[in-house]
């Protein structure tokens, strides 16, 4: 008679099997449990971080297009610490202030104006690269867990099955009681690796898509900001 799924899971003490193993299988089990907790932590951290970046960027864009004064926008941008667009604006605004100050002290030739505009564009690019790096923080860890955890679990499974066959050879009997324990421990290693790898891969793809959207917004904002600076200051 087949047991219902909840009843069947109740009969299987995964932690007992995992930490009741010995040698390499136990080491693999500990690594996989650590990877599960790491995956959960990274997912929660990135979810909060990227959500803050997106919500504050929406707020910043609304204020950016509504306001007519750059200094007012700068004060708003200083309060939105998690918005990559606000960070780009701050970098561009600071560089624009330096350029305008230099032009006031110099002759303000066309060559100097072009150099000033290039400095602003470089400042925007640097800020975009810096903010993209922040958004991608811990993403390689998710990718590593998602790709490596199944192979680590497979190593534990293969090793556990090898130990089961060694137990058969030592006892001279293929009795189920002899081999069921090591085989169960070996298979739990694979199950645990999938519990870590599947959420990691799904989260990586999800966050990667959201980061790409923010990256496109940063590129568009950089072009818009440069055009505004050209029209009004150069």
PDB file of C-alpha atoms in Angstrom:
ATOM      1  CA  UNK A   1       0.000   0.000   0.000  1.00  0.00           C
ATOM      2  CA  UNK A   2       1.360   3.409  -0.965  1.00  0.00           C
ATOM      3  CA  UNK A   3       1.740   5.932   1.832  1.00  0.00           C
ATOM      4  CA  UNK A   4       0.399   9.470   1.317  1.00  0.00           C
ATOM      5  CA  UNK A   5       3.148  11.979   0.581  1.00  0.00           C
ATOM      6  CA  UNK A   6       2.995  13.784   3.991  1.00  0.00           C
ATOM      7  CA  UNK A   7       3.021  10.424   5.799  1.00  0.00           C
ATOM      8  CA  UNK A   8       5.882   9.195   3.655  1.00  0.00           C
ATOM      9  CA  UNK A   9       7.942  12.321   4.366  1.00  0.00           C
ATOM     10  CA  UNK A  10       7.247  11.909   8.057  1.00  0.00           C
ATOM     11  CA  UNK A  11       8.826   8.458   7.899  1.00  0.00           C
ATOM     12  CA  UNK A  12      12.021   9.930   6.401  1.00  0.00           C
ATOM     13  CA  UNK A  13      14.211  11.864   8.815  1.00  0.00           C
ATOM     14  CA  UNK A  14      16.403  13.694   6.296  1.00  0.00           C
ATOM     15  CA  UNK A  15      18.603  15.413   8.869  1.00  0.00           C
ATOM     16  CA  UNK A  16      19.138  12.167  10.745  1.00  0.00           C
ATOM     17  CA  UNK A  17      20.190  10.412   7.547  1.00  0.00           C
ATOM     18  CA  UNK A  18      22.356  13.322   6.430  1.00  0.00           C
ATOM     19  CA  UNK A  19      24.254  13.851   9.664  1.00  0.00           C
ATOM     20  CA  UNK A  20      24.255  10.172  10.538  1.00  0.00           C
ATOM     21  CA  UNK A  21      26.544   9.523   7.603  1.00  0.00           C
ATOM     22  CA  UNK A  22      30.271   9.107   7.940  1.00  0.00           C
ATOM     23  CA  UNK A  23      33.373  10.310   6.157  1.00  0.00           C
ATOM     24  CA  UNK A  24      33.013  12.079   2.836  1.00  0.00           C
ATOM     25  CA  UNK A  25      29.227  11.720   2.741  1.00  0.00           C
ATOM     26  CA  UNK A  26      28.975  13.643   6.027  1.00  0.00           C
ATOM     27  CA  UNK A  27      31.307  16.385   4.739  1.00  0.00           C
ATOM     28  CA  UNK A  28      29.215  16.690   1.586  1.00  0.00           C
ATOM     29  CA  UNK A  29      26.043  16.875   3.654  1.00  0.00           C
ATOM     30  CA  UNK A  30      27.409  19.681   5.825  1.00  0.00           C
ATOM     31  CA  UNK A  31      28.527  21.645   2.746  1.00  0.00           C
ATOM     32  CA  UNK A  32      25.117  21.265   1.150  1.00  0.00           C
ATOM     33  CA  UNK A  33      23.257  22.382   4.265  1.00  0.00           C
ATOM     34  CA  UNK A  34      25.510  25.447   4.415  1.00  0.00           C
ATOM     35  CA  UNK A  35      24.789  26.119   0.748  1.00  0.00           C
ATOM     36  CA  UNK A  36      21.031  25.965   1.413  1.00  0.00           C
ATOM     37  CA  UNK A  37      21.237  28.576   4.180  1.00  0.00           C
ATOM     38  CA  UNK A  38      23.554  30.682   2.006  1.00  0.00           C
ATOM     39  CA  UNK A  39      21.095  30.548  -0.888  1.00  0.00           C
ATOM     40  CA  UNK A  40      18.218  31.645   1.339  1.00  0.00           C
ATOM     41  CA  UNK A  41      20.265  34.534   2.741  1.00  0.00           C
ATOM     42  CA  UNK A  42      21.390  35.744  -0.698  1.00  0.00           C
ATOM     43  CA  UNK A  43      17.855  35.523  -2.107  1.00  0.00           C
ATOM     44  CA  UNK A  44      16.412  37.611   0.736  1.00  0.00           C
ATOM     45  CA  UNK A  45      19.252  40.133   0.555  1.00  0.00           C
ATOM     46  CA  UNK A  46      19.028  40.578  -3.216  1.00  0.00           C
ATOM     47  CA  UNK A  47      15.251  40.765  -3.127  1.00  0.00           C
ATOM     48  CA  UNK A  48      15.385  43.661  -0.659  1.00  0.00           C
ATOM     49  CA  UNK A  49      18.310  45.383  -2.397  1.00  0.00           C
ATOM     50  CA  UNK A  50      16.929  45.247  -5.940  1.00  0.00           C
ATOM     51  CA  UNK A  51      13.409  46.139  -4.819  1.00  0.00           C
ATOM     52  CA  UNK A  52      14.746  49.237  -3.056  1.00  0.00           C
ATOM     53  CA  UNK A  53      16.788  50.167  -6.125  1.00  0.00           C
ATOM     54  CA  UNK A  54      13.773  49.902  -8.417  1.00  0.00           C
ATOM     55  CA  UNK A  55      11.296  51.696  -6.156  1.00  0.00           C
ATOM     56  CA  UNK A  56      13.687  54.574  -5.409  1.00  0.00           C
ATOM     57  CA  UNK A  57      14.601  54.864  -9.094  1.00  0.00           C
ATOM     58  CA  UNK A  58      10.925  55.281  -9.972  1.00  0.00           C
ATOM     59  CA  UNK A  59      10.632  57.989  -7.314  1.00  0.00           C
ATOM     60  CA  UNK A  60      13.751  59.721  -8.618  1.00  0.00           C
ATOM     61  CA  UNK A  61      12.622  59.699 -12.246  1.00  0.00           C
ATOM     62  CA  UNK A  62       9.287  61.255 -11.278  1.00  0.00           C
ATOM     63  CA  UNK A  63      11.059  64.084  -9.441  1.00  0.00           C
ATOM     64  CA  UNK A  64      13.681  64.430 -12.174  1.00  0.00           C
ATOM     65  CA  UNK A  65      11.162  65.111 -14.927  1.00  0.00           C
ATOM     66  CA  UNK A  66       8.911  67.238 -12.725  1.00  0.00           C
ATOM     67  CA  UNK A  67      11.592  69.587 -11.385  1.00  0.00           C
ATOM     68  CA  UNK A  68      13.128  72.418 -13.407  1.00  0.00           C
ATOM     69  CA  UNK A  69      16.205  72.994 -11.245  1.00  0.00           C
ATOM     70  CA  UNK A  70      19.159  70.626 -11.032  1.00  0.00           C
ATOM     71  CA  UNK A  71      20.030  71.670  -7.499  1.00  0.00           C
ATOM     72  CA  UNK A  72      16.533  70.668  -6.324  1.00  0.00           C
ATOM     73  CA  UNK A  73      16.920  67.306  -8.033  1.00  0.00           C
ATOM     74  CA  UNK A  74      20.324  66.876  -6.405  1.00  0.00           C
ATOM     75  CA  UNK A  75      18.813  67.322  -2.947  1.00  0.00           C
ATOM     76  CA  UNK A  76      16.257  64.648  -3.751  1.00  0.00           C
ATOM     77  CA  UNK A  77      18.970  62.351  -5.166  1.00  0.00           C
ATOM     78  CA  UNK A  78      20.983  62.618  -1.949  1.00  0.00           C
ATOM     79  CA  UNK A  79      18.084  61.059  -0.046  1.00  0.00           C
ATOM     80  CA  UNK A  80      17.686  58.113  -2.437  1.00  0.00           C
ATOM     81  CA  UNK A  81      20.817  56.169  -1.521  1.00  0.00           C
ATOM     82  CA  UNK A  82      19.726  52.890  -3.115  1.00  0.00           C
ATOM     83  CA  UNK A  83      18.734  54.286  -6.517  1.00  0.00           C
ATOM     84  CA  UNK A  84      21.383  53.737  -9.229  1.00  0.00           C
ATOM     85  CA  UNK A  85      19.820  56.539 -11.289  1.00  0.00           C
ATOM     86  CA  UNK A  86      20.142  58.947  -8.388  1.00  0.00           C
ATOM     87  CA  UNK A  87      23.785  57.923  -7.987  1.00  0.00           C
ATOM     88  CA  UNK A  88      24.408  58.622 -11.681  1.00  0.00           C
ATOM     89  CA  UNK A  89      22.771  62.018 -11.378  1.00  0.00           C
ATOM     90  CA  UNK A  90      24.882  62.919  -8.347  1.00  0.00           C
ATOM     91  CA  UNK A  91      28.068  61.980 -10.204  1.00  0.00           C
ATOM     92  CA  UNK A  92      27.019  63.971 -13.276  1.00  0.00           C
ATOM     93  CA  UNK A  93      25.925  66.968 -11.227  1.00  0.00           C
ATOM     94  CA  UNK A  94      29.193  67.122  -9.283  1.00  0.00           C
ATOM     95  CA  UNK A  95      31.210  66.901 -12.513  1.00  0.00           C
ATOM     96  CA  UNK A  96      29.000  69.558 -14.151  1.00  0.00           C
ATOM     97  CA  UNK A  97      29.644  71.886 -11.213  1.00  0.00           C
ATOM     98  CA  UNK A  98      33.398  71.414 -11.647  1.00  0.00           C
ATOM     99  CA  UNK A  99      33.161  72.053 -15.388  1.00  0.00           C
ATOM    100  CA  UNK A 100      31.094  75.211 -14.977  1.00  0.00           C
ATOM    101  CA  UNK A 101      33.472  76.519 -12.346  1.00  0.00           C
ATOM    102  CA  UNK A 102      36.445  75.889 -14.646  1.00  0.00           C
ATOM    103  CA  UNK A 103      34.703  77.614 -17.551  1.00  0.00           C
ATOM    104  CA  UNK A 104      33.973  80.685 -15.448  1.00  0.00           C
ATOM    105  CA  UNK A 105      37.633  80.962 -14.506  1.00  0.00           C
ATOM    106  CA  UNK A 106      38.879  80.351 -18.081  1.00  0.00           C
ATOM    107  CA  UNK A 107      38.038  81.700 -21.508  1.00  0.00           C
ATOM    108  CA  UNK A 108      35.339  79.120 -22.178  1.00  0.00           C
ATOM    109  CA  UNK A 109      36.466  78.114 -25.680  1.00  0.00           C
ATOM    110  CA  UNK A 110      34.648  75.498 -27.731  1.00  0.00           C
ATOM    111  CA  UNK A 111      37.454  73.000 -27.136  1.00  0.00           C
ATOM    112  CA  UNK A 112      37.160  73.449 -23.371  1.00  0.00           C
ATOM    113  CA  UNK A 113      33.391  73.000 -23.579  1.00  0.00           C
ATOM    114  CA  UNK A 114      33.782  69.709 -25.452  1.00  0.00           C
ATOM    115  CA  UNK A 115      36.313  68.510 -22.896  1.00  0.00           C
ATOM    116  CA  UNK A 116      33.883  69.435 -20.135  1.00  0.00           C
ATOM    117  CA  UNK A 117      31.057  67.499 -21.779  1.00  0.00           C
ATOM    118  CA  UNK A 118      33.293  64.453 -22.184  1.00  0.00           C
ATOM    119  CA  UNK A 119      34.204  64.652 -18.490  1.00  0.00           C
ATOM    120  CA  UNK A 120      30.518  64.602 -17.582  1.00  0.00           C
ATOM    121  CA  UNK A 121      29.878  61.621 -19.858  1.00  0.00           C
ATOM    122  CA  UNK A 122      32.807  59.745 -18.310  1.00  0.00           C
ATOM    123  CA  UNK A 123      31.475  60.502 -14.826  1.00  0.00           C
ATOM    124  CA  UNK A 124      28.097  59.055 -15.817  1.00  0.00           C
ATOM    125  CA  UNK A 125      29.729  55.941 -17.260  1.00  0.00           C
ATOM    126  CA  UNK A 126      31.829  55.423 -14.120  1.00  0.00           C
ATOM    127  CA  UNK A 127      28.752  55.786 -11.936  1.00  0.00           C
ATOM    128  CA  UNK A 128      26.785  53.348 -14.104  1.00  0.00           C
ATOM    129  CA  UNK A 129      29.549  50.752 -13.927  1.00  0.00           C
ATOM    130  CA  UNK A 130      29.847  51.198 -10.166  1.00  0.00           C
ATOM    131  CA  UNK A 131      26.100  50.849  -9.617  1.00  0.00           C
ATOM    132  CA  UNK A 132      25.898  47.816 -11.896  1.00  0.00           C
ATOM    133  CA  UNK A 133      28.668  46.182  -9.864  1.00  0.00           C
ATOM    134  CA  UNK A 134      26.694  46.824  -6.671  1.00  0.00           C
ATOM    135  CA  UNK A 135      23.540  45.330  -8.176  1.00  0.00           C
ATOM    136  CA  UNK A 136      25.449  42.235  -9.296  1.00  0.00           C
ATOM    137  CA  UNK A 137      26.979  41.724  -5.853  1.00  0.00           C
ATOM    138  CA  UNK A 138      26.563  38.083  -4.657  1.00  0.00           C
ATOM    139  CA  UNK A 139      25.100  37.033  -8.012  1.00  0.00           C
ATOM    140  CA  UNK A 140      28.200  34.911  -8.832  1.00  0.00           C
ATOM    141  CA  UNK A 141      27.639  33.078  -5.547  1.00  0.00           C
ATOM    142  CA  UNK A 142      24.129  32.083  -6.633  1.00  0.00           C
ATOM    143  CA  UNK A 143      25.479  30.957 -10.000  1.00  0.00           C
ATOM    144  CA  UNK A 144      28.211  28.908  -8.333  1.00  0.00           C
ATOM    145  CA  UNK A 145      25.804  27.170  -5.961  1.00  0.00           C
ATOM    146  CA  UNK A 146      23.338  26.502  -8.757  1.00  0.00           C
ATOM    147  CA  UNK A 147      25.959  24.893 -10.976  1.00  0.00           C
ATOM    148  CA  UNK A 148      28.192  23.165  -8.412  1.00  0.00           C
ATOM    149  CA  UNK A 149      25.728  21.856  -5.800  1.00  0.00           C
ATOM    150  CA  UNK A 150      24.339  19.005  -7.963  1.00  0.00           C
ATOM    151  CA  UNK A 151      27.855  17.727  -8.642  1.00  0.00           C
ATOM    152  CA  UNK A 152      28.759  17.927  -4.955  1.00  0.00           C
ATOM    153  CA  UNK A 153      25.599  15.983  -4.127  1.00  0.00           C
ATOM    154  CA  UNK A 154      26.406  13.455  -6.849  1.00  0.00           C
ATOM    155  CA  UNK A 155      29.852  12.960  -5.328  1.00  0.00           C
ATOM    156  CA  UNK A 156      28.262  12.187  -1.962  1.00  0.00           C
ATOM    157  CA  UNK A 157      25.778   9.799  -3.573  1.00  0.00           C
ATOM    158  CA  UNK A 158      28.412   7.885  -5.524  1.00  0.00           C
ATOM    159  CA  UNK A 159      30.653   7.643  -2.494  1.00  0.00           C
ATOM    160  CA  UNK A 160      27.784   6.446  -0.306  1.00  0.00           C
ATOM    161  CA  UNK A 161      26.830   3.738  -2.810  1.00  0.00           C
ATOM    162  CA  UNK A 162      30.462   2.634  -2.966  1.00  0.00           C
ATOM    163  CA  UNK A 163      30.415   2.277   0.823  1.00  0.00           C
ATOM    164  CA  UNK A 164      27.197   0.245   0.568  1.00  0.00           C
ATOM    165  CA  UNK A 165      28.813  -2.192  -1.846  1.00  0.00           C
ATOM    166  CA  UNK A 166      31.855  -2.367   0.415  1.00  0.00           C
ATOM    167  CA  UNK A 167      29.533  -3.318   3.285  1.00  0.00           C
ATOM    168  CA  UNK A 168      28.042  -6.073   1.142  1.00  0.00           C
ATOM    169  CA  UNK A 169      31.509  -7.407   0.336  1.00  0.00           C
ATOM    170  CA  UNK A 170      32.572  -7.289   3.974  1.00  0.00           C
ATOM    171  CA  UNK A 171      29.487  -9.025   5.313  1.00  0.00           C
ATOM    172  CA  UNK A 172      29.161 -11.479   2.448  1.00  0.00           C
ATOM    173  CA  UNK A 173      25.426 -10.792   2.391  1.00  0.00           C
ATOM    174  CA  UNK A 174      23.230  -8.580   0.249  1.00  0.00           C
ATOM    175  CA  UNK A 175      20.625  -8.319   2.987  1.00  0.00           C
ATOM    176  CA  UNK A 176      18.583  -5.103   2.718  1.00  0.00           C
ATOM    177  CA  UNK A 177      19.348  -4.251   6.328  1.00  0.00           C
ATOM    178  CA  UNK A 178      23.042  -4.069   5.482  1.00  0.00           C
ATOM    179  CA  UNK A 179      22.837  -1.733   2.495  1.00  0.00           C
ATOM    180  CA  UNK A 180      19.656   0.302   3.074  1.00  0.00           C
ATOM    181  CA  UNK A 181      21.272   2.757   5.512  1.00  0.00           C
ATOM    182  CA  UNK A 182      24.303   3.775   3.385  1.00  0.00           C
ATOM    183  CA  UNK A 183      22.187   3.946   0.215  1.00  0.00           C
ATOM    184  CA  UNK A 184      19.585   6.127   1.919  1.00  0.00           C
ATOM    185  CA  UNK A 185      22.312   8.445   3.190  1.00  0.00           C
ATOM    186  CA  UNK A 186      23.795   8.611  -0.296  1.00  0.00           C
ATOM    187  CA  UNK A 187      20.478   9.481  -1.947  1.00  0.00           C
ATOM    188  CA  UNK A 188      19.735  12.166   0.644  1.00  0.00           C
ATOM    189  CA  UNK A 189      22.925  13.917  -0.486  1.00  0.00           C
ATOM    190  CA  UNK A 190      21.490  14.227  -3.995  1.00  0.00           C
ATOM    191  CA  UNK A 191      18.135  15.441  -2.679  1.00  0.00           C
ATOM    192  CA  UNK A 192      19.821  18.061  -0.519  1.00  0.00           C
ATOM    193  CA  UNK A 193      21.924  19.286  -3.416  1.00  0.00           C
ATOM    194  CA  UNK A 194      18.780  19.827  -5.503  1.00  0.00           C
ATOM    195  CA  UNK A 195      17.151  21.713  -2.613  1.00  0.00           C
ATOM    196  CA  UNK A 196      20.060  24.138  -2.834  1.00  0.00           C
ATOM    197  CA  UNK A 197      20.639  24.257  -6.594  1.00  0.00           C
ATOM    198  CA  UNK A 198      17.076  24.689  -7.861  1.00  0.00           C
ATOM    199  CA  UNK A 199      16.249  27.852  -5.833  1.00  0.00           C
ATOM    200  CA  UNK A 200      19.695  29.263  -6.609  1.00  0.00           C
ATOM    201  CA  UNK A 201      19.259  28.880 -10.371  1.00  0.00           C
ATOM    202  CA  UNK A 202      15.717  30.254 -10.348  1.00  0.00           C
ATOM    203  CA  UNK A 203      16.715  33.216  -8.193  1.00  0.00           C
ATOM    204  CA  UNK A 204      19.753  33.938 -10.357  1.00  0.00           C
ATOM    205  CA  UNK A 205      17.651  34.111 -13.521  1.00  0.00           C
ATOM    206  CA  UNK A 206      15.010  36.247 -11.814  1.00  0.00           C
ATOM    207  CA  UNK A 207      17.454  38.759 -10.346  1.00  0.00           C
ATOM    208  CA  UNK A 208      19.522  38.832 -13.522  1.00  0.00           C
ATOM    209  CA  UNK A 209      16.458  39.906 -15.504  1.00  0.00           C
ATOM    210  CA  UNK A 210      15.653  42.679 -13.014  1.00  0.00           C
ATOM    211  CA  UNK A 211      19.267  43.889 -13.073  1.00  0.00           C
ATOM    212  CA  UNK A 212      19.156  44.024 -16.881  1.00  0.00           C
ATOM    213  CA  UNK A 213      16.040  46.192 -16.682  1.00  0.00           C
ATOM    214  CA  UNK A 214      17.795  48.565 -14.286  1.00  0.00           C
ATOM    215  CA  UNK A 215      20.853  48.565 -16.550  1.00  0.00           C
ATOM    216  CA  UNK A 216      18.725  49.605 -19.520  1.00  0.00           C
ATOM    217  CA  UNK A 217      17.165  52.364 -17.423  1.00  0.00           C
ATOM    218  CA  UNK A 218      20.616  53.607 -16.417  1.00  0.00           C
ATOM    219  CA  UNK A 219      21.763  53.689 -20.043  1.00  0.00           C
ATOM    220  CA  UNK A 220      18.644  55.612 -21.099  1.00  0.00           C
ATOM    221  CA  UNK A 221      18.952  58.034 -18.197  1.00  0.00           C
ATOM    222  CA  UNK A 222      22.609  58.694 -19.012  1.00  0.00           C
ATOM    223  CA  UNK A 223      21.660  59.640 -22.580  1.00  0.00           C
ATOM    224  CA  UNK A 224      18.776  61.837 -21.424  1.00  0.00           C
ATOM    225  CA  UNK A 225      20.919  63.582 -18.836  1.00  0.00           C
ATOM    226  CA  UNK A 226      23.695  64.225 -21.381  1.00  0.00           C
ATOM    227  CA  UNK A 227      21.194  65.708 -23.842  1.00  0.00           C
ATOM    228  CA  UNK A 228      19.802  68.031 -21.185  1.00  0.00           C
ATOM    229  CA  UNK A 229      23.287  69.192 -20.246  1.00  0.00           C
ATOM    230  CA  UNK A 230      24.122  69.833 -23.929  1.00  0.00           C
ATOM    231  CA  UNK A 231      21.008  71.922 -24.494  1.00  0.00           C
ATOM    232  CA  UNK A 232      21.232  74.075 -21.375  1.00  0.00           C
ATOM    233  CA  UNK A 233      24.930  74.349 -20.531  1.00  0.00           C
ATOM    234  CA  UNK A 234      26.979  73.843 -23.726  1.00  0.00           C
TER     235      UNK A 234
END
